[in-house]
Short mmCIF file of N, CA and C and ligand atoms in Angstrom, two decimals:
data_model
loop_
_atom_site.label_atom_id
_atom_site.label_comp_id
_atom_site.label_asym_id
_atom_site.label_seq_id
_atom_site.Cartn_x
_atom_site.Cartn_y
_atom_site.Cartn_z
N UNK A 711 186.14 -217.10 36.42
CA UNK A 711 186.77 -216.00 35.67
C UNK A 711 186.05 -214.69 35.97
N UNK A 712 186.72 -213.83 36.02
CA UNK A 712 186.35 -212.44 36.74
C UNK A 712 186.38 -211.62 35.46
N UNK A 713 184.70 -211.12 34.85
CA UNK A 713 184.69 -210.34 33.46
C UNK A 713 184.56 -208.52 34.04
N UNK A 714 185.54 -207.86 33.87
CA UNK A 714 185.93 -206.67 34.60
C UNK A 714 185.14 -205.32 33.37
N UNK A 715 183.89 -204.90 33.92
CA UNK A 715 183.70 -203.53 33.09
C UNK A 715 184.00 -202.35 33.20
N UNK A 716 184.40 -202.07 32.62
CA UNK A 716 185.14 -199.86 32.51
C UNK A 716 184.44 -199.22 31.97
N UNK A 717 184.10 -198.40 33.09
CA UNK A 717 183.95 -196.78 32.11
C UNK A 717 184.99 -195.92 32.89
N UNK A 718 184.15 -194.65 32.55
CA UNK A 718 185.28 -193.50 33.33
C UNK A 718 185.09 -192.94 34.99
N UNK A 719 183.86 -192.98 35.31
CA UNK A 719 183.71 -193.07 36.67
C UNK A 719 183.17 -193.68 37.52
N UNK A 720 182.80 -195.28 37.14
CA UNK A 720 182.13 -196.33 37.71
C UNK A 720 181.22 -195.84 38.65
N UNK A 721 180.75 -195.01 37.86
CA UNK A 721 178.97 -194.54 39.14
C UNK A 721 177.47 -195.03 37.89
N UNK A 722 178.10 -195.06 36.88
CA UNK A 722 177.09 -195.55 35.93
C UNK A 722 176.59 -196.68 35.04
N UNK A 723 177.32 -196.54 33.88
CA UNK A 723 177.54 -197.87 32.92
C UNK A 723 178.06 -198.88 33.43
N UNK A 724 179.72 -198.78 33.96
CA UNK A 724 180.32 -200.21 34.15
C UNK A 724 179.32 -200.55 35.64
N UNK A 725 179.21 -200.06 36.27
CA UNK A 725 178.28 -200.72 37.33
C UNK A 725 176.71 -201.17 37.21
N UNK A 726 176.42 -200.52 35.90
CA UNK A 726 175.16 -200.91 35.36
C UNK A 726 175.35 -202.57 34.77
N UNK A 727 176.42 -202.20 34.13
CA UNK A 727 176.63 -203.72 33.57
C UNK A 727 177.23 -204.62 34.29
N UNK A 728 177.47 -204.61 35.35
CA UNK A 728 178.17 -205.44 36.56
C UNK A 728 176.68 -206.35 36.85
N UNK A 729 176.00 -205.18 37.32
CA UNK A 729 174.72 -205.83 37.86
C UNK A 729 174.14 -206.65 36.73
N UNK A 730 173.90 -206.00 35.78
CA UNK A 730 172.96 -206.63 34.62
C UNK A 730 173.41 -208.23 34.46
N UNK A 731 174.86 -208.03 34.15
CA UNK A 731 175.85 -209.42 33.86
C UNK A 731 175.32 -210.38 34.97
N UNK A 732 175.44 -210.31 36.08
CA UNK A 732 175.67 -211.09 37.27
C UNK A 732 174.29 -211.75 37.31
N UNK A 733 173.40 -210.74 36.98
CA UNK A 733 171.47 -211.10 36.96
C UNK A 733 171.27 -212.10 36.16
N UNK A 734 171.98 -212.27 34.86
CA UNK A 734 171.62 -212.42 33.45
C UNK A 734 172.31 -214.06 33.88
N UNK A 735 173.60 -214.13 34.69
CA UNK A 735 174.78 -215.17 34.96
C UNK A 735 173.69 -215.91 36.14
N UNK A 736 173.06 -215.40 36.93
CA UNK A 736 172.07 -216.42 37.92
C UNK A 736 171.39 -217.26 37.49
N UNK A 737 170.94 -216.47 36.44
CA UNK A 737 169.11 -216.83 35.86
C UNK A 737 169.53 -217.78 34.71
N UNK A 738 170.83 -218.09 33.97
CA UNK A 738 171.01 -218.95 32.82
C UNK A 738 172.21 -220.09 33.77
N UNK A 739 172.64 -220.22 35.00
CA UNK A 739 173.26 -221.00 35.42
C UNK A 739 174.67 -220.83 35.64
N UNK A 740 175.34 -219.88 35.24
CA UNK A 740 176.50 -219.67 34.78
C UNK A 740 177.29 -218.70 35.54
N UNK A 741 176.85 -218.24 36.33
CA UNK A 741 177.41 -217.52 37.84
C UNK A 741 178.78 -217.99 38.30
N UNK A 742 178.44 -219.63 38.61
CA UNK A 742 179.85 -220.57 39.37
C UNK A 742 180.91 -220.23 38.62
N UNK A 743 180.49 -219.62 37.52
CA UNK A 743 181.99 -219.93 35.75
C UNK A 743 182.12 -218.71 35.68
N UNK A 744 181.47 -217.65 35.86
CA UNK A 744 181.81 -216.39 35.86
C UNK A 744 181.08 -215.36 36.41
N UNK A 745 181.83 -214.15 36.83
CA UNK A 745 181.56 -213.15 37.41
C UNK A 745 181.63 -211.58 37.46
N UNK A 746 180.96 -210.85 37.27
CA UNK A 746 181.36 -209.48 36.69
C UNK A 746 181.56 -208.93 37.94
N UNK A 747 182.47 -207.49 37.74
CA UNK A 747 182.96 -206.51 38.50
C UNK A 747 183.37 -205.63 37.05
N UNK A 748 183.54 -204.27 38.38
CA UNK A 748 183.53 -202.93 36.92
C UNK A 748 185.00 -201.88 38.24
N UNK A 749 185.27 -201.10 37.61
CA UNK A 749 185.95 -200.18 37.60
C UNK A 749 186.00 -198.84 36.50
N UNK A 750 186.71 -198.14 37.51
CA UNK A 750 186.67 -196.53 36.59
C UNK A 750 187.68 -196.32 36.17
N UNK A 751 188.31 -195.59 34.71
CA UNK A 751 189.69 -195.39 34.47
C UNK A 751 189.87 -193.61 35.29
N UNK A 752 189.24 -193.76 36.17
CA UNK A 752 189.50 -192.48 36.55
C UNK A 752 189.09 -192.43 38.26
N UNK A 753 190.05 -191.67 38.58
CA UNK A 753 189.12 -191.93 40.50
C UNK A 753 188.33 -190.48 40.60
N UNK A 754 187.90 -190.08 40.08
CA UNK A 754 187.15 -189.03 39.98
C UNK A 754 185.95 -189.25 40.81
N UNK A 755 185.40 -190.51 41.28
CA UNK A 755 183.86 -190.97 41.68
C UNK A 755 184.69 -192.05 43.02
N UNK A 756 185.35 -192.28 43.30
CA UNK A 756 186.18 -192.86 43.92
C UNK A 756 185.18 -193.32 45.15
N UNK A 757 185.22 -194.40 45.59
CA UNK A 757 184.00 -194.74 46.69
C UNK A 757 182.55 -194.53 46.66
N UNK A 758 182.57 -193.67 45.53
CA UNK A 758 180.96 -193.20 45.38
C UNK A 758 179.92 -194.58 44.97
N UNK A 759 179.19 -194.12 45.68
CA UNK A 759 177.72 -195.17 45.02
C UNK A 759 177.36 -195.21 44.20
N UNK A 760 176.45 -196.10 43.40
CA UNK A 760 175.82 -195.95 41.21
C UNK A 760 175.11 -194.78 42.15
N UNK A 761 175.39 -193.78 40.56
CA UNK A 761 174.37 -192.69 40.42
C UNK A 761 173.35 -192.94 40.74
N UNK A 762 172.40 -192.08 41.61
CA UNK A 762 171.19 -192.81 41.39
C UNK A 762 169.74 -192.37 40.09
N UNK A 763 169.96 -191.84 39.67
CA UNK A 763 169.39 -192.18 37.96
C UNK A 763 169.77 -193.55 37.49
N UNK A 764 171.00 -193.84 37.34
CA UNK A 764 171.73 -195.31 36.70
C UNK A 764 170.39 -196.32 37.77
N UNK A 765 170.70 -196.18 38.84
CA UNK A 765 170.06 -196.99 40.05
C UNK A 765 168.74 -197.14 39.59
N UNK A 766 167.72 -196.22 39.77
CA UNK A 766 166.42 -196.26 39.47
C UNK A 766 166.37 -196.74 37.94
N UNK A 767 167.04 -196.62 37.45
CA UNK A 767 166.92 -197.18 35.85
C UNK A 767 167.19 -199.10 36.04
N UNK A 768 168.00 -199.39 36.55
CA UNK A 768 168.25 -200.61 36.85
C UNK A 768 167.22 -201.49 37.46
N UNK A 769 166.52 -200.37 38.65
CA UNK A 769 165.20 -201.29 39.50
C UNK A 769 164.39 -201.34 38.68
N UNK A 770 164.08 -200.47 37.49
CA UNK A 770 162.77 -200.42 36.92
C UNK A 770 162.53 -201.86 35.73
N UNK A 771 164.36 -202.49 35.63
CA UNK A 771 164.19 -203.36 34.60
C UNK A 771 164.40 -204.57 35.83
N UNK A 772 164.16 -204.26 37.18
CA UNK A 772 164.49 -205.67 38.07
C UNK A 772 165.65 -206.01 38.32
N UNK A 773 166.66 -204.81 38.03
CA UNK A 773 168.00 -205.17 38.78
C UNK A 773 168.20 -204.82 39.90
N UNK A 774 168.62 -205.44 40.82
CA UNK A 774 169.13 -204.74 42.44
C UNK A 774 170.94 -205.14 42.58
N UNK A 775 170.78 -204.64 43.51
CA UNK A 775 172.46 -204.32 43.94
C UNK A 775 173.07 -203.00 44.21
N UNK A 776 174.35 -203.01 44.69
CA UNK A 776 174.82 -202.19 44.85
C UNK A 776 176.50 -202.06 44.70
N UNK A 777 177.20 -200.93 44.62
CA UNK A 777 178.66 -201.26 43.81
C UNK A 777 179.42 -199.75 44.57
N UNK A 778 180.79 -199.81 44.95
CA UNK A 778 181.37 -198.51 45.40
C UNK A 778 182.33 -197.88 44.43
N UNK A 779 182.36 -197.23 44.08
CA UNK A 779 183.42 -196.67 42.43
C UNK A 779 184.80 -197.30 43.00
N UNK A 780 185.92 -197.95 41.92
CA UNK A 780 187.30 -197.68 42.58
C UNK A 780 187.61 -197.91 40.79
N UNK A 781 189.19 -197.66 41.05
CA UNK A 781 190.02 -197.07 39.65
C UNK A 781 190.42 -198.29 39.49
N UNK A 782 190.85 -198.31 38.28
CA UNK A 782 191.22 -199.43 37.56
C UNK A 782 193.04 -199.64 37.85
N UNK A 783 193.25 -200.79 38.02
CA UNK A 783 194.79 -201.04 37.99
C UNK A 783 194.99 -201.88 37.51
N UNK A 784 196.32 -201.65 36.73
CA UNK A 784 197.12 -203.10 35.69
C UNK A 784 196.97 -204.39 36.69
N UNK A 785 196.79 -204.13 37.87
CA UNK A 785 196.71 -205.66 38.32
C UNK A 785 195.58 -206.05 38.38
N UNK A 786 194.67 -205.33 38.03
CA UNK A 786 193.08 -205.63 37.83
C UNK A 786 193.60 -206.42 36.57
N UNK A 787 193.45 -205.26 35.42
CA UNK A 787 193.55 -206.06 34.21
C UNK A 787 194.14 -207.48 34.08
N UNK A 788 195.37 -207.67 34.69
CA UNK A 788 196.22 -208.85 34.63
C UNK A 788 195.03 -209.78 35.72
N UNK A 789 194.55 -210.08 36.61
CA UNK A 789 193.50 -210.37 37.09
C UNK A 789 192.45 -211.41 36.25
N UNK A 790 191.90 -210.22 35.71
CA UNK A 790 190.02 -210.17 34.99
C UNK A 790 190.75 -211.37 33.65
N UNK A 791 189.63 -211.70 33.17
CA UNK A 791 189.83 -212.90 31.95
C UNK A 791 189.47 -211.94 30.60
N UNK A 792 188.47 -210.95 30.82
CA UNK A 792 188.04 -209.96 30.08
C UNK A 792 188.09 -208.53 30.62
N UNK A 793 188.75 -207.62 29.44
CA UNK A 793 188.08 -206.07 30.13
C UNK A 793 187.16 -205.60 29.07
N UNK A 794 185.96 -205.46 29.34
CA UNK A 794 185.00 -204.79 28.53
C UNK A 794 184.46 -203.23 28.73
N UNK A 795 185.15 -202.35 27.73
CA UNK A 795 185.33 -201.10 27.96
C UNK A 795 183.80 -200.20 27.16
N UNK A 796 183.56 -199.29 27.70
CA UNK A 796 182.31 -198.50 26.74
C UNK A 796 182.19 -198.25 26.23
N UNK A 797 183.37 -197.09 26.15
CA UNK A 797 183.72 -196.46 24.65
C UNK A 797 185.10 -196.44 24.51
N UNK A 798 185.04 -195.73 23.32
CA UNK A 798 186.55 -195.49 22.82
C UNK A 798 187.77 -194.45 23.28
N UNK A 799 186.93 -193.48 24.61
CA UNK A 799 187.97 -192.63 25.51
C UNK A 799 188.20 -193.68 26.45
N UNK A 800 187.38 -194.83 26.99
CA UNK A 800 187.91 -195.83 27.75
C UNK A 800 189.00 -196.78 27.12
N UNK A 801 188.99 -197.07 26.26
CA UNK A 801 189.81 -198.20 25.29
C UNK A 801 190.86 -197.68 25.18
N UNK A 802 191.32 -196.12 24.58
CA UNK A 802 192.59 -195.56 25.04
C UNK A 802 192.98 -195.36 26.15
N UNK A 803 192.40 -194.80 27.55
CA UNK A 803 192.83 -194.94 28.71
C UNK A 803 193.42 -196.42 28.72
N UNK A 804 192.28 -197.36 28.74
CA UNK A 804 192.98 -198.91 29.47
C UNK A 804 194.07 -199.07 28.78
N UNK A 805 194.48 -198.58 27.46
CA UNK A 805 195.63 -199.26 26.83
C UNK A 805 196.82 -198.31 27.14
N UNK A 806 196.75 -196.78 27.69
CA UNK A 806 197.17 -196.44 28.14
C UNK A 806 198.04 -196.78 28.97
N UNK A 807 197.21 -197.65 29.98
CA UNK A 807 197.35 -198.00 31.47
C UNK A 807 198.44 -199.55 30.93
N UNK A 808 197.80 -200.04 30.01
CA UNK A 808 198.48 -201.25 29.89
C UNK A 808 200.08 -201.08 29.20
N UNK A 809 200.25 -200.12 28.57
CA UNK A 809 201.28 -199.82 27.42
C UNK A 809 200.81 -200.59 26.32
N UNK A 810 199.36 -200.67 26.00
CA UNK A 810 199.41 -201.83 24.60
C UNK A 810 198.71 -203.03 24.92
N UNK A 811 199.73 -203.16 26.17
CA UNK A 811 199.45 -204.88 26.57
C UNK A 811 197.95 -205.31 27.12
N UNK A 812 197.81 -207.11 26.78
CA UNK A 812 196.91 -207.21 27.16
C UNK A 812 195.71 -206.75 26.16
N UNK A 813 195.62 -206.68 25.15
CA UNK A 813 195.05 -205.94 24.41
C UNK A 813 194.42 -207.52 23.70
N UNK A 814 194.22 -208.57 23.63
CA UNK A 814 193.85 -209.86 23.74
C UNK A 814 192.56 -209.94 23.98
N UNK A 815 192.73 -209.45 25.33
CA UNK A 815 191.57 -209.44 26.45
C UNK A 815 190.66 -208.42 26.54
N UNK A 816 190.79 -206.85 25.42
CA UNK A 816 190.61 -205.54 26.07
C UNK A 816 189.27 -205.14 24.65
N UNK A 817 188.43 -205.14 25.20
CA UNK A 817 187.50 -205.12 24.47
C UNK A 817 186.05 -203.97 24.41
N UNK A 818 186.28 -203.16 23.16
CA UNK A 818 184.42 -202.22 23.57
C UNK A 818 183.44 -203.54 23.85
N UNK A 819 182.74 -203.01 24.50
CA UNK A 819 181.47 -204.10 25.03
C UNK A 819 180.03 -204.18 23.87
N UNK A 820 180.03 -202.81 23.27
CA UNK A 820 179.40 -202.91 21.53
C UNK A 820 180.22 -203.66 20.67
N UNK A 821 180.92 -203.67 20.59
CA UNK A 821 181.78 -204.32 19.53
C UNK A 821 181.46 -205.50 19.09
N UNK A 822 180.25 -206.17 20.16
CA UNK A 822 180.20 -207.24 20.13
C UNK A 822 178.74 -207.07 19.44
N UNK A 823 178.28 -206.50 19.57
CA UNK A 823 177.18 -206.12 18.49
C UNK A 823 176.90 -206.12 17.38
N UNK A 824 175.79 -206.41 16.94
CA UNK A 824 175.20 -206.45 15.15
C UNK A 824 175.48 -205.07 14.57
N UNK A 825 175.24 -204.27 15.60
CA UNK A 825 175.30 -202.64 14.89
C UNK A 825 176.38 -202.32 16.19
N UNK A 826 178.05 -202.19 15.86
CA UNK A 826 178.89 -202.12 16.79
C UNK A 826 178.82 -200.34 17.25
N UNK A 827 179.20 -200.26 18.64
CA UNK A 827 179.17 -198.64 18.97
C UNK A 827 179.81 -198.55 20.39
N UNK A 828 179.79 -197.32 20.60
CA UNK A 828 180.15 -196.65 22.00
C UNK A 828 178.71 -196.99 22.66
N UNK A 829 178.77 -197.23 24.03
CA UNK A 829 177.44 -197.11 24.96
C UNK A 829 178.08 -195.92 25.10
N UNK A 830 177.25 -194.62 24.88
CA UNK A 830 177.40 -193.31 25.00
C UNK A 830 176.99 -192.78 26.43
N UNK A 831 177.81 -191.87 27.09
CA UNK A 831 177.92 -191.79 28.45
C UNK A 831 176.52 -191.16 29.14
N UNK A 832 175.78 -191.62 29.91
CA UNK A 832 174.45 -191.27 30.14
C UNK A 832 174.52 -189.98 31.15
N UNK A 833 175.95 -189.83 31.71
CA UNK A 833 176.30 -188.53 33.20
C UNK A 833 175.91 -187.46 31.78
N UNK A 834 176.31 -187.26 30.58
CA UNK A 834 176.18 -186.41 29.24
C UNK A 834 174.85 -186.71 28.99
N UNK A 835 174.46 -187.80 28.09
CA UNK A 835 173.12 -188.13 27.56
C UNK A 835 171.78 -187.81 28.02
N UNK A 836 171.59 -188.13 29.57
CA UNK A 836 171.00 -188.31 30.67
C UNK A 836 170.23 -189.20 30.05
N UNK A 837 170.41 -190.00 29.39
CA UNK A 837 170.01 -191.05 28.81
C UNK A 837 169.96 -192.58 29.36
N UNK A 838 169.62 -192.80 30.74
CA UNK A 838 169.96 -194.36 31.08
C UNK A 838 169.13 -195.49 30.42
N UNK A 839 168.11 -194.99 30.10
CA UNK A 839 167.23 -196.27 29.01
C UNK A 839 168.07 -196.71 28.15
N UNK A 840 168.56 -195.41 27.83
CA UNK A 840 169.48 -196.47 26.17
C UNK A 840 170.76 -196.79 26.20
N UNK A 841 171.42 -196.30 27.63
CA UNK A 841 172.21 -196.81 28.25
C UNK A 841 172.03 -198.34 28.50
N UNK A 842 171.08 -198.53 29.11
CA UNK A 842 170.26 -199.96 29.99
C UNK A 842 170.54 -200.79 28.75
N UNK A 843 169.84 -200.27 27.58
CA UNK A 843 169.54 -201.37 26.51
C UNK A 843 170.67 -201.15 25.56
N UNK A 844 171.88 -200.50 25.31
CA UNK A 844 172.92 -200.84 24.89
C UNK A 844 173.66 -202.07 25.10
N UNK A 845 174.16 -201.39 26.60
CA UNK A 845 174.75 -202.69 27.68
C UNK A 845 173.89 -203.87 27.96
N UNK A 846 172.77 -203.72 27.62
CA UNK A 846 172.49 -205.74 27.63
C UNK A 846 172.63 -206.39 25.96
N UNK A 847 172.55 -205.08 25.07
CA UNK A 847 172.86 -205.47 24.24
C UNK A 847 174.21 -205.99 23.90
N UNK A 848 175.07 -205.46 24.53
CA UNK A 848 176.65 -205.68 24.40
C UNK A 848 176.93 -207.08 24.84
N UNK A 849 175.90 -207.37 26.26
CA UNK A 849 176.58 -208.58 27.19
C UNK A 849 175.53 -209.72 26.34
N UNK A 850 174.91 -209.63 25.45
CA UNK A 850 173.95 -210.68 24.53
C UNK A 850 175.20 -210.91 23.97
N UNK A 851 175.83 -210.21 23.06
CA UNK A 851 176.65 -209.97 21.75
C UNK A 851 178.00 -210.90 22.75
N UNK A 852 178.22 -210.44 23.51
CA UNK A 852 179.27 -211.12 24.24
C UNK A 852 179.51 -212.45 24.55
N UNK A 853 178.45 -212.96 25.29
CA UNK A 853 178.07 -214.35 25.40
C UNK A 853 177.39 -215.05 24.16
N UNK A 854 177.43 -214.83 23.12
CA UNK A 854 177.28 -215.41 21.84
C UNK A 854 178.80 -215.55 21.69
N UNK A 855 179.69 -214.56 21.72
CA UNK A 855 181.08 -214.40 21.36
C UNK A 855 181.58 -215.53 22.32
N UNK A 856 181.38 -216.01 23.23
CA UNK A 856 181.79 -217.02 24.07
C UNK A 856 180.88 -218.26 24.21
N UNK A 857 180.19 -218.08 23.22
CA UNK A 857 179.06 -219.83 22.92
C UNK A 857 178.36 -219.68 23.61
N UNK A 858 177.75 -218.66 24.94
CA UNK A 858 176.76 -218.82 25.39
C UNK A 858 175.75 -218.30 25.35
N UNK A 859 175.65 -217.55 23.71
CA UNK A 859 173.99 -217.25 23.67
C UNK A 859 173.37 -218.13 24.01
N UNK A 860 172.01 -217.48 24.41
CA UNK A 860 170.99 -218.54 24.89
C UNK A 860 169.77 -217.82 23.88
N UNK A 861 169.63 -216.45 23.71
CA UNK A 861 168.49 -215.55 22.99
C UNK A 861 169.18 -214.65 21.48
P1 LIG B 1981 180.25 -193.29 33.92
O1 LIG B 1981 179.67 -191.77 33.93
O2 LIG B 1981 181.64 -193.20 33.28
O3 LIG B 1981 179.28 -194.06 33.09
O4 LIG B 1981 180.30 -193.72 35.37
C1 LIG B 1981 180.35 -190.69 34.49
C2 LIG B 1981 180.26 -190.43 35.83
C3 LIG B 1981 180.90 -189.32 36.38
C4 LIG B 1981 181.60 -188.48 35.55
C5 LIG B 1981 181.71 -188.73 34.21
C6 LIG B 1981 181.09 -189.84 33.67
N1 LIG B 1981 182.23 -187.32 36.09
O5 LIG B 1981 182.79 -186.53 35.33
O6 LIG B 1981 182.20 -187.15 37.33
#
């Protein structure tokens, strides 16, 4: 199953959490069963590489990888098993995009949290630490939501 993350210009968050997910999916076994990928509701960053602030924030917690921006399409969504969105200008775009639909599957990625929220946009914040530790907070909260806490 293909767990699909959004933000608005996939140079930051959703590619932060692509990587994080996939790290987190090696190291507990669970890779073969699932797999993250991210997209932008916007082609604004279109081919671009993670920011590199997002980047250096990622190596410093031991993530590597690398990701090229592309826009989100209803056939993504129809695709992915999950869309896990950032905030709440993403959650109206995707539903936008969907007319509604699909809305099952269409999820803030805090939401899944003890203290639910927006991962607030770090290109604004310049904030990637608490970016970093939102979004693993989200994908903890998540995989509890799907029985596989482990922490
Ligand atoms: P992201 O951050 O949605 O976390 O990738 C942004 C990146 C680029 C822009 C906005 C947000 N931008 O306006 O170019």
């Amino acid at each position: 199953m293909d767990i699909a993350f959004v933000c608005l210009g996939n140079i930051c968050r959703s590619p932060m959490a692509e990587l994080i997910f996939n790290k987190i999916a090696a190291e507990r076994g669970f890779d073969g069963e699932m797999r993250a990928i991210s997209f932008g509701t916007s082609d604004c960053e279109e081919g671009n590489p993670i920011y590199p602030p997002a980047l250096k924030t990622l190596k410093s917690h031991g993530v590597e990888g690398s990701h090229r921006a592309r826009q989100l399409t209803l056939a993504d969504v129809k695709n992915c098993g999950y869309i896990l969105v950032m905030d709440s200008g993403n959650l109206f775009d995707v539903l936008r995009l969907t007319g509604g639909g699909f809305s099952e599957k269409i999820f803030k990625l805090c939401d899944f949290c003890d203290r639910p929220r927006d991962v607030d946009d770090p290109w604004y914040t310049r904030d990637f630490e608490r970016a970093y530790f939102d979004i693993v907070d989200g994908i903890e909260g998540f995989l509890r939501f799907l029985g596989k806490g482990g922490v």
